[in-house]
Coordinates of C-alpha atoms in Angstrom, one line a residue:
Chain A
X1 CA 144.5 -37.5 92.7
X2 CA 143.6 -38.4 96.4
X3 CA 142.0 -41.8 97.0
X4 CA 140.1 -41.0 99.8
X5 CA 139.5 -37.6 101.9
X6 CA 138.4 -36.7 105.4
X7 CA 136.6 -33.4 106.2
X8 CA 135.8 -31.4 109.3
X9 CA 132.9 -29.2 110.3
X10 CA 132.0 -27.9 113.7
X11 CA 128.6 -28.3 115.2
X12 CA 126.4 -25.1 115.7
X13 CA 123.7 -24.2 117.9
X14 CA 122.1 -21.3 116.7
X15 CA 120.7 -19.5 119.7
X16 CA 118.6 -16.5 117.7
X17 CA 117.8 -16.4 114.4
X18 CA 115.8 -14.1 111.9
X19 CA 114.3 -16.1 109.1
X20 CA 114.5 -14.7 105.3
X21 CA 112.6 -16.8 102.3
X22 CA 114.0 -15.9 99.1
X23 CA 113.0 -17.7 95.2
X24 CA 116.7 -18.0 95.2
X25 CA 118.5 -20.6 97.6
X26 CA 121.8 -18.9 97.8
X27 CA 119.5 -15.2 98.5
X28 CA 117.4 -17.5 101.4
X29 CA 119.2 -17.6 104.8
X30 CA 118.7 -16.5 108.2
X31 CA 120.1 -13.6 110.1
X32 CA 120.8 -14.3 113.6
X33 CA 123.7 -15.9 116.5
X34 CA 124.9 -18.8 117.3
X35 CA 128.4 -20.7 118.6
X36 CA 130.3 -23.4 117.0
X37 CA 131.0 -26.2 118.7
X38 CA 134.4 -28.8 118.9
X39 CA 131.8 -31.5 118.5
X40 CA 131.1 -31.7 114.8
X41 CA 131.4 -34.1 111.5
X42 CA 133.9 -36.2 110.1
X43 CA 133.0 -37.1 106.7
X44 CA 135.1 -39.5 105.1
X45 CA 134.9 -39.5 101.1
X46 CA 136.0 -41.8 98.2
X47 CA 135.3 -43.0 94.9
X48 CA 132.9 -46.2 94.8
X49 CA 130.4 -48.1 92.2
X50 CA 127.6 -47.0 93.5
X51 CA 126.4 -43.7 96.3
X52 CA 126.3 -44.6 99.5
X53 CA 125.6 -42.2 102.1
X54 CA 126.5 -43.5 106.1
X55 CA 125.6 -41.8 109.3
X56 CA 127.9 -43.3 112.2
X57 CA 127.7 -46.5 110.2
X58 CA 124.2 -46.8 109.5
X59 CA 122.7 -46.3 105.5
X60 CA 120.9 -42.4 105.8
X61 CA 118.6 -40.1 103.6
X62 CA 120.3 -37.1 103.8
X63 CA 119.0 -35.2 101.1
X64 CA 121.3 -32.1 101.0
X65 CA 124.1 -34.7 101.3
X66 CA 122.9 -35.8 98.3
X67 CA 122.2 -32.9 96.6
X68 CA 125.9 -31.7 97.3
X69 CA 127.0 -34.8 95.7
X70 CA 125.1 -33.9 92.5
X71 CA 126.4 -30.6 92.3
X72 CA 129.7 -31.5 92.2
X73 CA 129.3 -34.7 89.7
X74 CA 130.2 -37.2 92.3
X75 CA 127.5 -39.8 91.7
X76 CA 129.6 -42.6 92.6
X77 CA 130.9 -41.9 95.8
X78 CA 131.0 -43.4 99.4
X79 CA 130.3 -41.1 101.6
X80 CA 130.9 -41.8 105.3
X81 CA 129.9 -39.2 108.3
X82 CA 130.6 -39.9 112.0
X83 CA 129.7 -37.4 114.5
X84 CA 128.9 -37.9 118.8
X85 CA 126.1 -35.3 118.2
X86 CA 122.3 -36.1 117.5
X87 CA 120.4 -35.7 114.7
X88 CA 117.6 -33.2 114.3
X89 CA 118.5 -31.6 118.0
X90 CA 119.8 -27.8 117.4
X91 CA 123.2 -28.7 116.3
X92 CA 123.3 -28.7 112.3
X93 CA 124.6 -31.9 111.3
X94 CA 122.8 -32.1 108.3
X95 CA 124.3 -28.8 107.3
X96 CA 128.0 -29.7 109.0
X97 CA 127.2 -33.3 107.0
X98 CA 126.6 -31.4 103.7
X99 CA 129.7 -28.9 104.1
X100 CA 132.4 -31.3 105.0
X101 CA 131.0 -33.8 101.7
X102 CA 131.8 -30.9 99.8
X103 CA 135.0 -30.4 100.9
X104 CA 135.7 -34.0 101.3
X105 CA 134.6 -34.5 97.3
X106 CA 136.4 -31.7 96.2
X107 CA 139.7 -33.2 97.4
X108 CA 138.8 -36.6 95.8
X109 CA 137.3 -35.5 92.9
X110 CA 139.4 -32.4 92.2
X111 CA 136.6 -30.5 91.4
X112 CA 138.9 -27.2 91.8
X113 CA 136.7 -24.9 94.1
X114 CA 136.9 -22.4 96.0
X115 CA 136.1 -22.3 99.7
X116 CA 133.3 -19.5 98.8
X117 CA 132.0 -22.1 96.4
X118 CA 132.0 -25.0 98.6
X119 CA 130.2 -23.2 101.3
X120 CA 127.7 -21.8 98.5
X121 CA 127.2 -25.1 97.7
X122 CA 126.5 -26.5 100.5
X123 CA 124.2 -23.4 102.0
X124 CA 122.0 -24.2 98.8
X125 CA 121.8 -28.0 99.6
X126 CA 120.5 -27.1 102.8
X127 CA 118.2 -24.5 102.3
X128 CA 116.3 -26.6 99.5
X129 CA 116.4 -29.5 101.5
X130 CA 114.9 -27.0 103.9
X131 CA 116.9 -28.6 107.3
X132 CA 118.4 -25.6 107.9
X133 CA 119.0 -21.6 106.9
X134 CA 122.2 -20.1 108.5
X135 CA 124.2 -23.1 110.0
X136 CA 126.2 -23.7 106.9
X137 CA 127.9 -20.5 106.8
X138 CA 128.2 -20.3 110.3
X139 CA 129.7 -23.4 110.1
X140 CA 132.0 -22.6 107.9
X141 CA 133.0 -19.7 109.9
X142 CA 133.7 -21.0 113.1
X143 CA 134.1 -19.4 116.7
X144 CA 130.7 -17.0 117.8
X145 CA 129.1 -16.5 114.2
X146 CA 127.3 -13.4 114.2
X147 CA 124.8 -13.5 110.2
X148 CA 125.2 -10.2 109.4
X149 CA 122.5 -11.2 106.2
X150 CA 120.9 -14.1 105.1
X151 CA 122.3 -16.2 102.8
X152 CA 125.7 -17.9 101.0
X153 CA 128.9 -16.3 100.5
X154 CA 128.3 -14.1 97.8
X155 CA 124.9 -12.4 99.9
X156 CA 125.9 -12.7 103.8
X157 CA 128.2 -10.8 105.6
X158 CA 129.3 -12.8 108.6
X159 CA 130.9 -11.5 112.4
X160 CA 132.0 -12.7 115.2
X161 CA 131.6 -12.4 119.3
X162 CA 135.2 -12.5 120.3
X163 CA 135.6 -15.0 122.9
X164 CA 136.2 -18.8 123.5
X165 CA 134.0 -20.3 126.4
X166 CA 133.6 -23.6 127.4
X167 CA 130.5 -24.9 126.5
X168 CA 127.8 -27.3 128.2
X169 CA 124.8 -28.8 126.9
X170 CA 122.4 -31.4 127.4
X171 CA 119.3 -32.6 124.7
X172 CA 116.2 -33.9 125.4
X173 CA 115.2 -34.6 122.3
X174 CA 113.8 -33.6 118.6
X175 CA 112.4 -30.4 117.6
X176 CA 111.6 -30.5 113.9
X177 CA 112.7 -27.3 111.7
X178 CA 110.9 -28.3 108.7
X179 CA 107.6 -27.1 110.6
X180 CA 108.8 -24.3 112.1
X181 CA 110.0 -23.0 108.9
X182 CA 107.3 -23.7 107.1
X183 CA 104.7 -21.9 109.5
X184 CA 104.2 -18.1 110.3
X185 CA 107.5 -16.7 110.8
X186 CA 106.8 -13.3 111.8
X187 CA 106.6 -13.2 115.4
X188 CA 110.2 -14.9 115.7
X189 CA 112.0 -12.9 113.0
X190 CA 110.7 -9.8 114.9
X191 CA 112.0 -10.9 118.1
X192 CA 115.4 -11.9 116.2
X193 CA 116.1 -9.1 114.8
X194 CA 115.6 -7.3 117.9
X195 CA 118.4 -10.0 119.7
X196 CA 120.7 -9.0 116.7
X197 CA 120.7 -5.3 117.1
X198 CA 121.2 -5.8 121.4
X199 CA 123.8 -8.2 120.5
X200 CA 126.1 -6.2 118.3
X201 CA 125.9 -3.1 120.5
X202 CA 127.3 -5.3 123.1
X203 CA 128.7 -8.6 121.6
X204 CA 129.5 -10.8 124.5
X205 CA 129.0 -14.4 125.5
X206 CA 126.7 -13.3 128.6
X207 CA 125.0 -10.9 126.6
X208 CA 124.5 -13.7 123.5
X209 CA 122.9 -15.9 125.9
X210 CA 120.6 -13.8 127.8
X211 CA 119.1 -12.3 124.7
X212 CA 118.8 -16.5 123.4
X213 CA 117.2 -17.3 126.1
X214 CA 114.7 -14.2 125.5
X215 CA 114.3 -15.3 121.9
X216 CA 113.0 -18.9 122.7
X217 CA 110.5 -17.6 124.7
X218 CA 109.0 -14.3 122.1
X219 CA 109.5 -17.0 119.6
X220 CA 107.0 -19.2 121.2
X221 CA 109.6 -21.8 120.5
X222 CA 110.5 -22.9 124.6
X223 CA 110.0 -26.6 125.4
X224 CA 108.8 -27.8 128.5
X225 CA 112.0 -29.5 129.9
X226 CA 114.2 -26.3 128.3
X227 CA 112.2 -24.0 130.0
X228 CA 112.5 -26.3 133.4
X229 CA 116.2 -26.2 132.9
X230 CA 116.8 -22.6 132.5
X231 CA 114.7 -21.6 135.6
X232 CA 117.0 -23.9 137.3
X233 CA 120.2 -22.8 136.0
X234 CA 119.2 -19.6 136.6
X235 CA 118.1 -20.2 140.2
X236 CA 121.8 -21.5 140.7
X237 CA 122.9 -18.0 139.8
X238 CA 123.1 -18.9 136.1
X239 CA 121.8 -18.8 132.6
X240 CA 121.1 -20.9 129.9
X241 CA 119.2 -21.3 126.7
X242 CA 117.5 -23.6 124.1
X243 CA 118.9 -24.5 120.9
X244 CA 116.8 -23.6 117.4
X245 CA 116.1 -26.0 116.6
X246 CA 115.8 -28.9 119.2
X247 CA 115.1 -29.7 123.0
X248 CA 118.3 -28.5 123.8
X249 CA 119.6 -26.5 126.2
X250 CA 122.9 -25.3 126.4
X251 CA 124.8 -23.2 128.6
X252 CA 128.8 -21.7 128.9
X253 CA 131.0 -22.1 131.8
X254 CA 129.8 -24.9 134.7
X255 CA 126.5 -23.2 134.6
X256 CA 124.8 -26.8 133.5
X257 CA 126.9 -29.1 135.7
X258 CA 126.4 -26.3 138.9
X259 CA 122.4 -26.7 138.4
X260 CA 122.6 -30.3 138.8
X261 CA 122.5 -31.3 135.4
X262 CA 125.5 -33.8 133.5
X263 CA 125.8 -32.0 130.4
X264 CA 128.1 -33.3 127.8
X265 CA 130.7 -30.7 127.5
X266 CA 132.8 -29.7 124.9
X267 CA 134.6 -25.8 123.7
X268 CA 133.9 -23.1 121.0
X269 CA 136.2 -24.4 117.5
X270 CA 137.9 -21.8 116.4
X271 CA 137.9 -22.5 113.1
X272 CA 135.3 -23.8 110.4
X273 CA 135.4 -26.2 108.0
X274 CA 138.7 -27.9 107.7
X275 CA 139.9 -30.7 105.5
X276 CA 142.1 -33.5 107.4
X277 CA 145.4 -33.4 106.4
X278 CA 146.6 -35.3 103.7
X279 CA 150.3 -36.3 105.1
Chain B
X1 CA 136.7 -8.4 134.6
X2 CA 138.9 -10.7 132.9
X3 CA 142.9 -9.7 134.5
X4 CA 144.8 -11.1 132.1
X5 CA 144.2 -12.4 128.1
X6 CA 146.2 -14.3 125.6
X7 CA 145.5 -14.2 121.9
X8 CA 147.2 -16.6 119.3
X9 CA 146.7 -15.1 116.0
X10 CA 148.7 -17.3 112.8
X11 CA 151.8 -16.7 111.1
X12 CA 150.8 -15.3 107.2
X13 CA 153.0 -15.8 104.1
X14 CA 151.7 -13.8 100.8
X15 CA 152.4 -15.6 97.9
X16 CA 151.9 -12.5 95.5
X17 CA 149.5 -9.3 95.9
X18 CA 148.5 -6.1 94.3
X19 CA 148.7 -2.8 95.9
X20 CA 145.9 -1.0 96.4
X21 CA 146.7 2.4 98.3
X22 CA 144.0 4.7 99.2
X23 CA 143.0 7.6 101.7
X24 CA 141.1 6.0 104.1
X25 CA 143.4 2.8 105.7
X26 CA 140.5 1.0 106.0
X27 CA 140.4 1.0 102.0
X28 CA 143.6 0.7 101.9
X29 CA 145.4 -2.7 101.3
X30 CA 146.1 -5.6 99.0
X31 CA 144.5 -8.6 97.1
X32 CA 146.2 -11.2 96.7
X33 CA 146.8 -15.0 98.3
X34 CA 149.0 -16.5 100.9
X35 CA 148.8 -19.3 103.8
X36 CA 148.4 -18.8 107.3
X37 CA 150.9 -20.9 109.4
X38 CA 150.2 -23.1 112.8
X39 CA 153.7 -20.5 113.7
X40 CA 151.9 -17.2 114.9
X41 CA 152.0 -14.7 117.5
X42 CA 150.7 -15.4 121.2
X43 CA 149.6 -11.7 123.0
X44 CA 149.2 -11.7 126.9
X45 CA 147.7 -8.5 127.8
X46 CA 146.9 -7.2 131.0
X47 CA 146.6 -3.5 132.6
X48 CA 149.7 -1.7 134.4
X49 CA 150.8 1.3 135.5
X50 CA 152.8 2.2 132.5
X51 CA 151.7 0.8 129.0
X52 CA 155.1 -1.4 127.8
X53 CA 155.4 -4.0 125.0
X54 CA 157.4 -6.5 124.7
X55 CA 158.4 -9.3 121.9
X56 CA 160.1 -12.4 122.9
X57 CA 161.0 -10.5 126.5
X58 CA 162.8 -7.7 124.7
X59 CA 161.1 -4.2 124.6
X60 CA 160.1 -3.8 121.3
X61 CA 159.4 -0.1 119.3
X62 CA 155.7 -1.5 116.8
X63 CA 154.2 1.3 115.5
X64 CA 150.6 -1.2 114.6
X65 CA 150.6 -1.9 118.5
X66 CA 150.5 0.9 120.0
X67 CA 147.9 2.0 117.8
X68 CA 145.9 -0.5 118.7
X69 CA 146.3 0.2 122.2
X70 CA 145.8 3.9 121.6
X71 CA 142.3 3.4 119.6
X72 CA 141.1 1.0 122.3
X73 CA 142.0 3.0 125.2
X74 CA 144.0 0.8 126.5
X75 CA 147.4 3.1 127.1
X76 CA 148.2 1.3 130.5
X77 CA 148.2 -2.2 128.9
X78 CA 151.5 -4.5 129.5
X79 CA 151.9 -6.3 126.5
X80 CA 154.0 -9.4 125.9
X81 CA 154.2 -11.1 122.7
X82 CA 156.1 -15.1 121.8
X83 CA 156.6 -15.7 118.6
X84 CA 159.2 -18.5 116.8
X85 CA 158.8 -16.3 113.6
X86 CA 161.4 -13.6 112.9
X87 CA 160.3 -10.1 112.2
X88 CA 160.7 -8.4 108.9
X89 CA 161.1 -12.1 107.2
X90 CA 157.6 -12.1 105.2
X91 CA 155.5 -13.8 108.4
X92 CA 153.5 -11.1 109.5
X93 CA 154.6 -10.7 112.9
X94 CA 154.1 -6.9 113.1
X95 CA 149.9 -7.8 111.8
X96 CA 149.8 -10.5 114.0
X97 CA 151.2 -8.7 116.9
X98 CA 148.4 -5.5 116.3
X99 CA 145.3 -8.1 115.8
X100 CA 146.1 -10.6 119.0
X101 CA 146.4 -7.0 121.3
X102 CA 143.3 -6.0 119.9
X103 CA 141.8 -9.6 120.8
X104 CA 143.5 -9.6 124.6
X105 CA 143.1 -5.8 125.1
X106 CA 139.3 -6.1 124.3
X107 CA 139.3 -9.3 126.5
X108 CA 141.3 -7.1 129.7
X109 CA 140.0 -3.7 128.9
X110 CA 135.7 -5.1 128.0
X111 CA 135.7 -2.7 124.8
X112 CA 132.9 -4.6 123.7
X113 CA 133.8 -5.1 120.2
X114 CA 132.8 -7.5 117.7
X115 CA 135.6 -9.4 115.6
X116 CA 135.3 -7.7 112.8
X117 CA 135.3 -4.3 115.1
X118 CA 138.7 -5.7 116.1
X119 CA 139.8 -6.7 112.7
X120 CA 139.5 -3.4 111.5
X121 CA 141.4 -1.4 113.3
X122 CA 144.6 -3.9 113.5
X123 CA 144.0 -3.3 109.7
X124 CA 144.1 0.4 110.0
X125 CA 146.9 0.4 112.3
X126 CA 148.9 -1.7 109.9
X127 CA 149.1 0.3 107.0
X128 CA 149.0 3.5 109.0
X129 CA 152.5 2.2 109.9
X130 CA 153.4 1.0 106.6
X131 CA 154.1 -2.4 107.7
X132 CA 151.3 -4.5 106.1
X133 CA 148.7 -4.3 103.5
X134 CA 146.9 -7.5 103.8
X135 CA 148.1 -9.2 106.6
X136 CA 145.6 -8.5 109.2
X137 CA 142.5 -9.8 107.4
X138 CA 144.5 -12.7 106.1
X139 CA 145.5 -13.5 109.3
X140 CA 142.0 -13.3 110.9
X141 CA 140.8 -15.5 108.8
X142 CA 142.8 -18.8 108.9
X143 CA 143.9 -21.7 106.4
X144 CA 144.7 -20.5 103.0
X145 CA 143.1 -17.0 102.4
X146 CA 142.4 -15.4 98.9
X147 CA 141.8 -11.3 99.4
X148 CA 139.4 -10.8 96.4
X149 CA 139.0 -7.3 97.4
X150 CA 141.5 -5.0 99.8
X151 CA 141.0 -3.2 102.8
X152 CA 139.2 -4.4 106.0
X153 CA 136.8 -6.4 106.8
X154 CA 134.0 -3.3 105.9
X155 CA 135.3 -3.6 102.5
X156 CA 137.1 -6.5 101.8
X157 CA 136.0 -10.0 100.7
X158 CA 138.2 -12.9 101.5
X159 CA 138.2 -16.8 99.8
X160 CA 140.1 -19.8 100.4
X161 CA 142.1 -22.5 98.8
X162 CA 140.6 -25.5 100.5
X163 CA 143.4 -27.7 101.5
X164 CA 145.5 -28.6 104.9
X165 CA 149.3 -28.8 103.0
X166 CA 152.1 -29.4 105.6
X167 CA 154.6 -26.1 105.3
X168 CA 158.8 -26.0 105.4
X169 CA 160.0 -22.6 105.1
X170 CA 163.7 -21.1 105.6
X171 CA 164.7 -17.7 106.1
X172 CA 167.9 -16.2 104.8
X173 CA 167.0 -12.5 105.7
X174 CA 164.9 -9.4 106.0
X175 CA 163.1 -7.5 103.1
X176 CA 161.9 -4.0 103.9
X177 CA 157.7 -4.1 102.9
X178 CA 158.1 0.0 103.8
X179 CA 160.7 0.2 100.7
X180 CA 158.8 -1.7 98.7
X181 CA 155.5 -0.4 99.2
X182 CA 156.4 3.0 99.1
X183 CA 158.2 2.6 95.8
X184 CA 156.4 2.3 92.0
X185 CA 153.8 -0.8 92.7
X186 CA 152.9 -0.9 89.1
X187 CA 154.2 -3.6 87.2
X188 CA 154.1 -5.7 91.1
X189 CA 150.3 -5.1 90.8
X190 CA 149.7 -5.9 86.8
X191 CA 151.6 -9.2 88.0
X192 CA 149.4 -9.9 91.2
X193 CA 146.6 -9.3 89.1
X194 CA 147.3 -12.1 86.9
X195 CA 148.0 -14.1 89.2
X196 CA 145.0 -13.6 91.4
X197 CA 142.6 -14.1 88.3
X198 CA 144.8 -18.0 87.4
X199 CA 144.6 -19.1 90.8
X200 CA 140.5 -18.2 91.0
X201 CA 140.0 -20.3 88.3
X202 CA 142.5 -23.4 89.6
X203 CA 142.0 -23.1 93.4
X204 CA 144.9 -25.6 94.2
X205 CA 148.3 -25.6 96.4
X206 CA 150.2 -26.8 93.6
X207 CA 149.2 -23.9 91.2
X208 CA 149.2 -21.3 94.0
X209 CA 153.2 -22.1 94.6
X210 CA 153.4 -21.8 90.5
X211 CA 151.7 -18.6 90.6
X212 CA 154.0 -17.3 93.8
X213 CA 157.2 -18.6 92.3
X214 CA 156.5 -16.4 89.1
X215 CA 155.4 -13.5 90.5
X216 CA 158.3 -12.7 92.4
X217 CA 160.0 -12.7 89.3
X218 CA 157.7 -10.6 87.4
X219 CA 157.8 -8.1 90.1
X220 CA 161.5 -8.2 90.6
X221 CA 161.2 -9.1 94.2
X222 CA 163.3 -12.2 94.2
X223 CA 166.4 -12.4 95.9
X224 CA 169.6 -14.5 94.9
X225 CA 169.4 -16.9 97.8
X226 CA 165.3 -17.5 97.9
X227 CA 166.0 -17.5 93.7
X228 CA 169.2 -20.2 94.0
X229 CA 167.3 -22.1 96.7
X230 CA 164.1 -22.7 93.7
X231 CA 166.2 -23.6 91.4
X232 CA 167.4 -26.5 93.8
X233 CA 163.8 -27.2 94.5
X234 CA 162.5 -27.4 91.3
X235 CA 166.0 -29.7 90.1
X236 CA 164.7 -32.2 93.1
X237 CA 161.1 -32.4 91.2
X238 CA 159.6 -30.1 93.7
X239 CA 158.5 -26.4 93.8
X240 CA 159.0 -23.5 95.9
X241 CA 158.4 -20.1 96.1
X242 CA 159.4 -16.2 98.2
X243 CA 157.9 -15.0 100.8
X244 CA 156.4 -11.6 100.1
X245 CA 158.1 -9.5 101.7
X246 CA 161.0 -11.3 103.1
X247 CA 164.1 -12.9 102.4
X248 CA 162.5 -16.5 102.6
X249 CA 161.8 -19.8 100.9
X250 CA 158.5 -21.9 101.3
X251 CA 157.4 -25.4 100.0
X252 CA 154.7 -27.3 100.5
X253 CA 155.0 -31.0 101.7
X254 CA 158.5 -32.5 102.0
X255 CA 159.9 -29.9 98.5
X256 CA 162.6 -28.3 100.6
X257 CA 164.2 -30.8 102.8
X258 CA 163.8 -33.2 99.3
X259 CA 166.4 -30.7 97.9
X260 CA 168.7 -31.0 100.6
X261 CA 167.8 -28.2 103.4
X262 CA 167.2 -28.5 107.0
X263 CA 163.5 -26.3 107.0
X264 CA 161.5 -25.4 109.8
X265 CA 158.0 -26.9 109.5
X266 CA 155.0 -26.3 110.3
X267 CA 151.1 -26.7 109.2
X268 CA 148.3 -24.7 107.5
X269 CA 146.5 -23.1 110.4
X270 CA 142.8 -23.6 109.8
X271 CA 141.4 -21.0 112.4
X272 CA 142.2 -17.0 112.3
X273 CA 142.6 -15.0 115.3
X274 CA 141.8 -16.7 118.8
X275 CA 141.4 -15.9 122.3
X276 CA 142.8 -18.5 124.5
X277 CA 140.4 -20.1 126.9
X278 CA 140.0 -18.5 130.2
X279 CA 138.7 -21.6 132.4

């Protein structure tokens, strides 16, 4: 029906999470907080000869990309993502990249899903390609995601922190989840559980941030230049945190800029995934 | 902290629904399917000596609102609400008006609740007052929402159509929902039924309006002018449907001008309740 289809899907920076293995992808997921961010992923689909998967022009493995594409029976098409964020620094473009194909193929393809499905989809994509375990629903939440459970749309209960604060961050580089997730998870799940409960008795974007920046450290998960950042945003009066995964930090308000730093700065998006409109 | 809030929450047009009454109003309410317009209700809240609410500068007698205000403690809250939508047409504008208070008050007042906190009792409020069913959780959602179950967001799960359609609507009147809802739902809630069930299994604009367009008949809801004003639609090719509950006319796409009438338009809204940015 349509030629060619154009999908959005927010960046997220998860800030605490709780991780939850499970035989069954759309079971596995992560528990845990994090913020959406109007700095996503633009896919771009339509029907070709042969897959081709792009990444801001250049030829990509993205394997829950392609793994989305199988699902849905859309072997042949050219898949194009563009997105100002990086790659494999706390701010789920492989899952926004695997969310927005699905939506993007399902308008091309009519493949007749539901959102529920799409985001099911996609969450299973992910967490087999193990890149990630709560960004896709998040992602397809949008605002303050709160993951009420792990996993897709027919396990996880999602909330939300109420508010819409600029944000700031700034990355110094890669922090690879593959090995986090693949190591002893204990230590961190306790400590994100224990951010979870302190953050729904008092769901706020101060409070959301102050028990992230806790987490990195009782995770064991701080970087060096994170942890350098957030003593000196919080000796400007204040407070920041590190991005799971990545050597991020990221901050609301001017709190960045007032430290000294020159974040990139962009705002919460209220909503989740979103197709482009068509007229 | 913060003096003054604004909330936007979206404009919502049911399709069809089922009624699903119950004791508790947070069980209480509708499935169904409907789209959530970029035409909403903005709320600016802040405290004063005398609580006083206002829509469109005109003091304004809605039952949901001051519940709201009454269950978050907020009984010296000035409250003005804009909207372009008229009340009692099928938009919503009495759920709208009870979730973005509850989004500004929390804002104003620091009640400290999460969004689905919120959510709830703008749900509860609504049906308390007989206004609404489904509504609120529609509206909090964004873009085109499914209700698979009713009630709030404790115990209802919602879906989506996934599609951005452009929207022309016209209204030719008011509908009372309390007449309706507090008359015999049966054969209205055999037909939402059906119709809930066809568009799970074709999750498309296109077969949403078809579904819409046919319930109102099968429930007896439609009116002469929305039913003469389909009829015109459908002889221009296109397809229309009522506005449940209101004396009003939607298409998707170009449908009703096509047929010859001067609509008002507007766009899907992809995000659910939002507080606006304070900085």
């Amino acid at each position: 029906m349509t030629e060619e289809s154009t999908a959005f899907v927010p960046g997220h920076v998860t800030g605490f999470f709780s991780a939850h293995p499970d035989d069954d992808p759309s079971a596995a997921g992560s528990r845990g907080a994090g913020i959406t961010l109007s700095h996503g992923v633009d896919v771009r689909v339509r029907r070709g000869r042969d897959r081709s998967v792009r990444l801001n022009g250049v030829p990509v493995d993205l394997e829950a990309v392609d793994t989305v594409l199988g699902a849905l029976s859309a072997e042949d098409a050219v898949v194009n993502a563009e997105t100002p964020l990086p790659l494999g620094a706390g701010f789920g473009v492989s899952g926004a990249s695997a969310l927005a194909t699905a939506y993007a193929v399902n308008a091309v393809y009519d493949t007749q899903r539901t959102e529920n499905e799409l985001v099911g989809i996609a969450h299973r994509a992910e967490v087999e390609a193990g890149t990630g375990l709560g960004d896709v629903v998040a992602q397809a939440r949008g605002g303050l995601p709160i993951r009420l459970d792990p996993g897709g749309p027919a396990h996880g209960r999602l909330d939300g922190v109420p508010a819409s604060p600029r944000v700031e961050y700034v990355t110094f580089g890669s922090v690879s989840t593959e090995t986090v997730l693949s190591g002893d998870t204990r230590a961190l799940t306790a400590a994100g559980e224990r951010a979870l409960s302190a953050l729904r008795a008092e769901p706020t974007p101060s409070r959301f941030l102050a028990l992230s920046r806790r987490f990195a450290r009782e995770a064991d998960l701080l970087t060096d230049r994170v942890g350098d950042a957030i003593t000196e945003v919080r000796e400007a009066g204040g407070d920041a945190a590190m991005a799971m995964l990545g050597d991020t930090v990221f901050a609301f308000g001017n709190d960045l800029s007032a430290a000294g730093y020159d974040p990139t700065v962009c705002s919460v998006h209220a909503a989740g995934a979103t197709l482009h409109p068509t007229e």
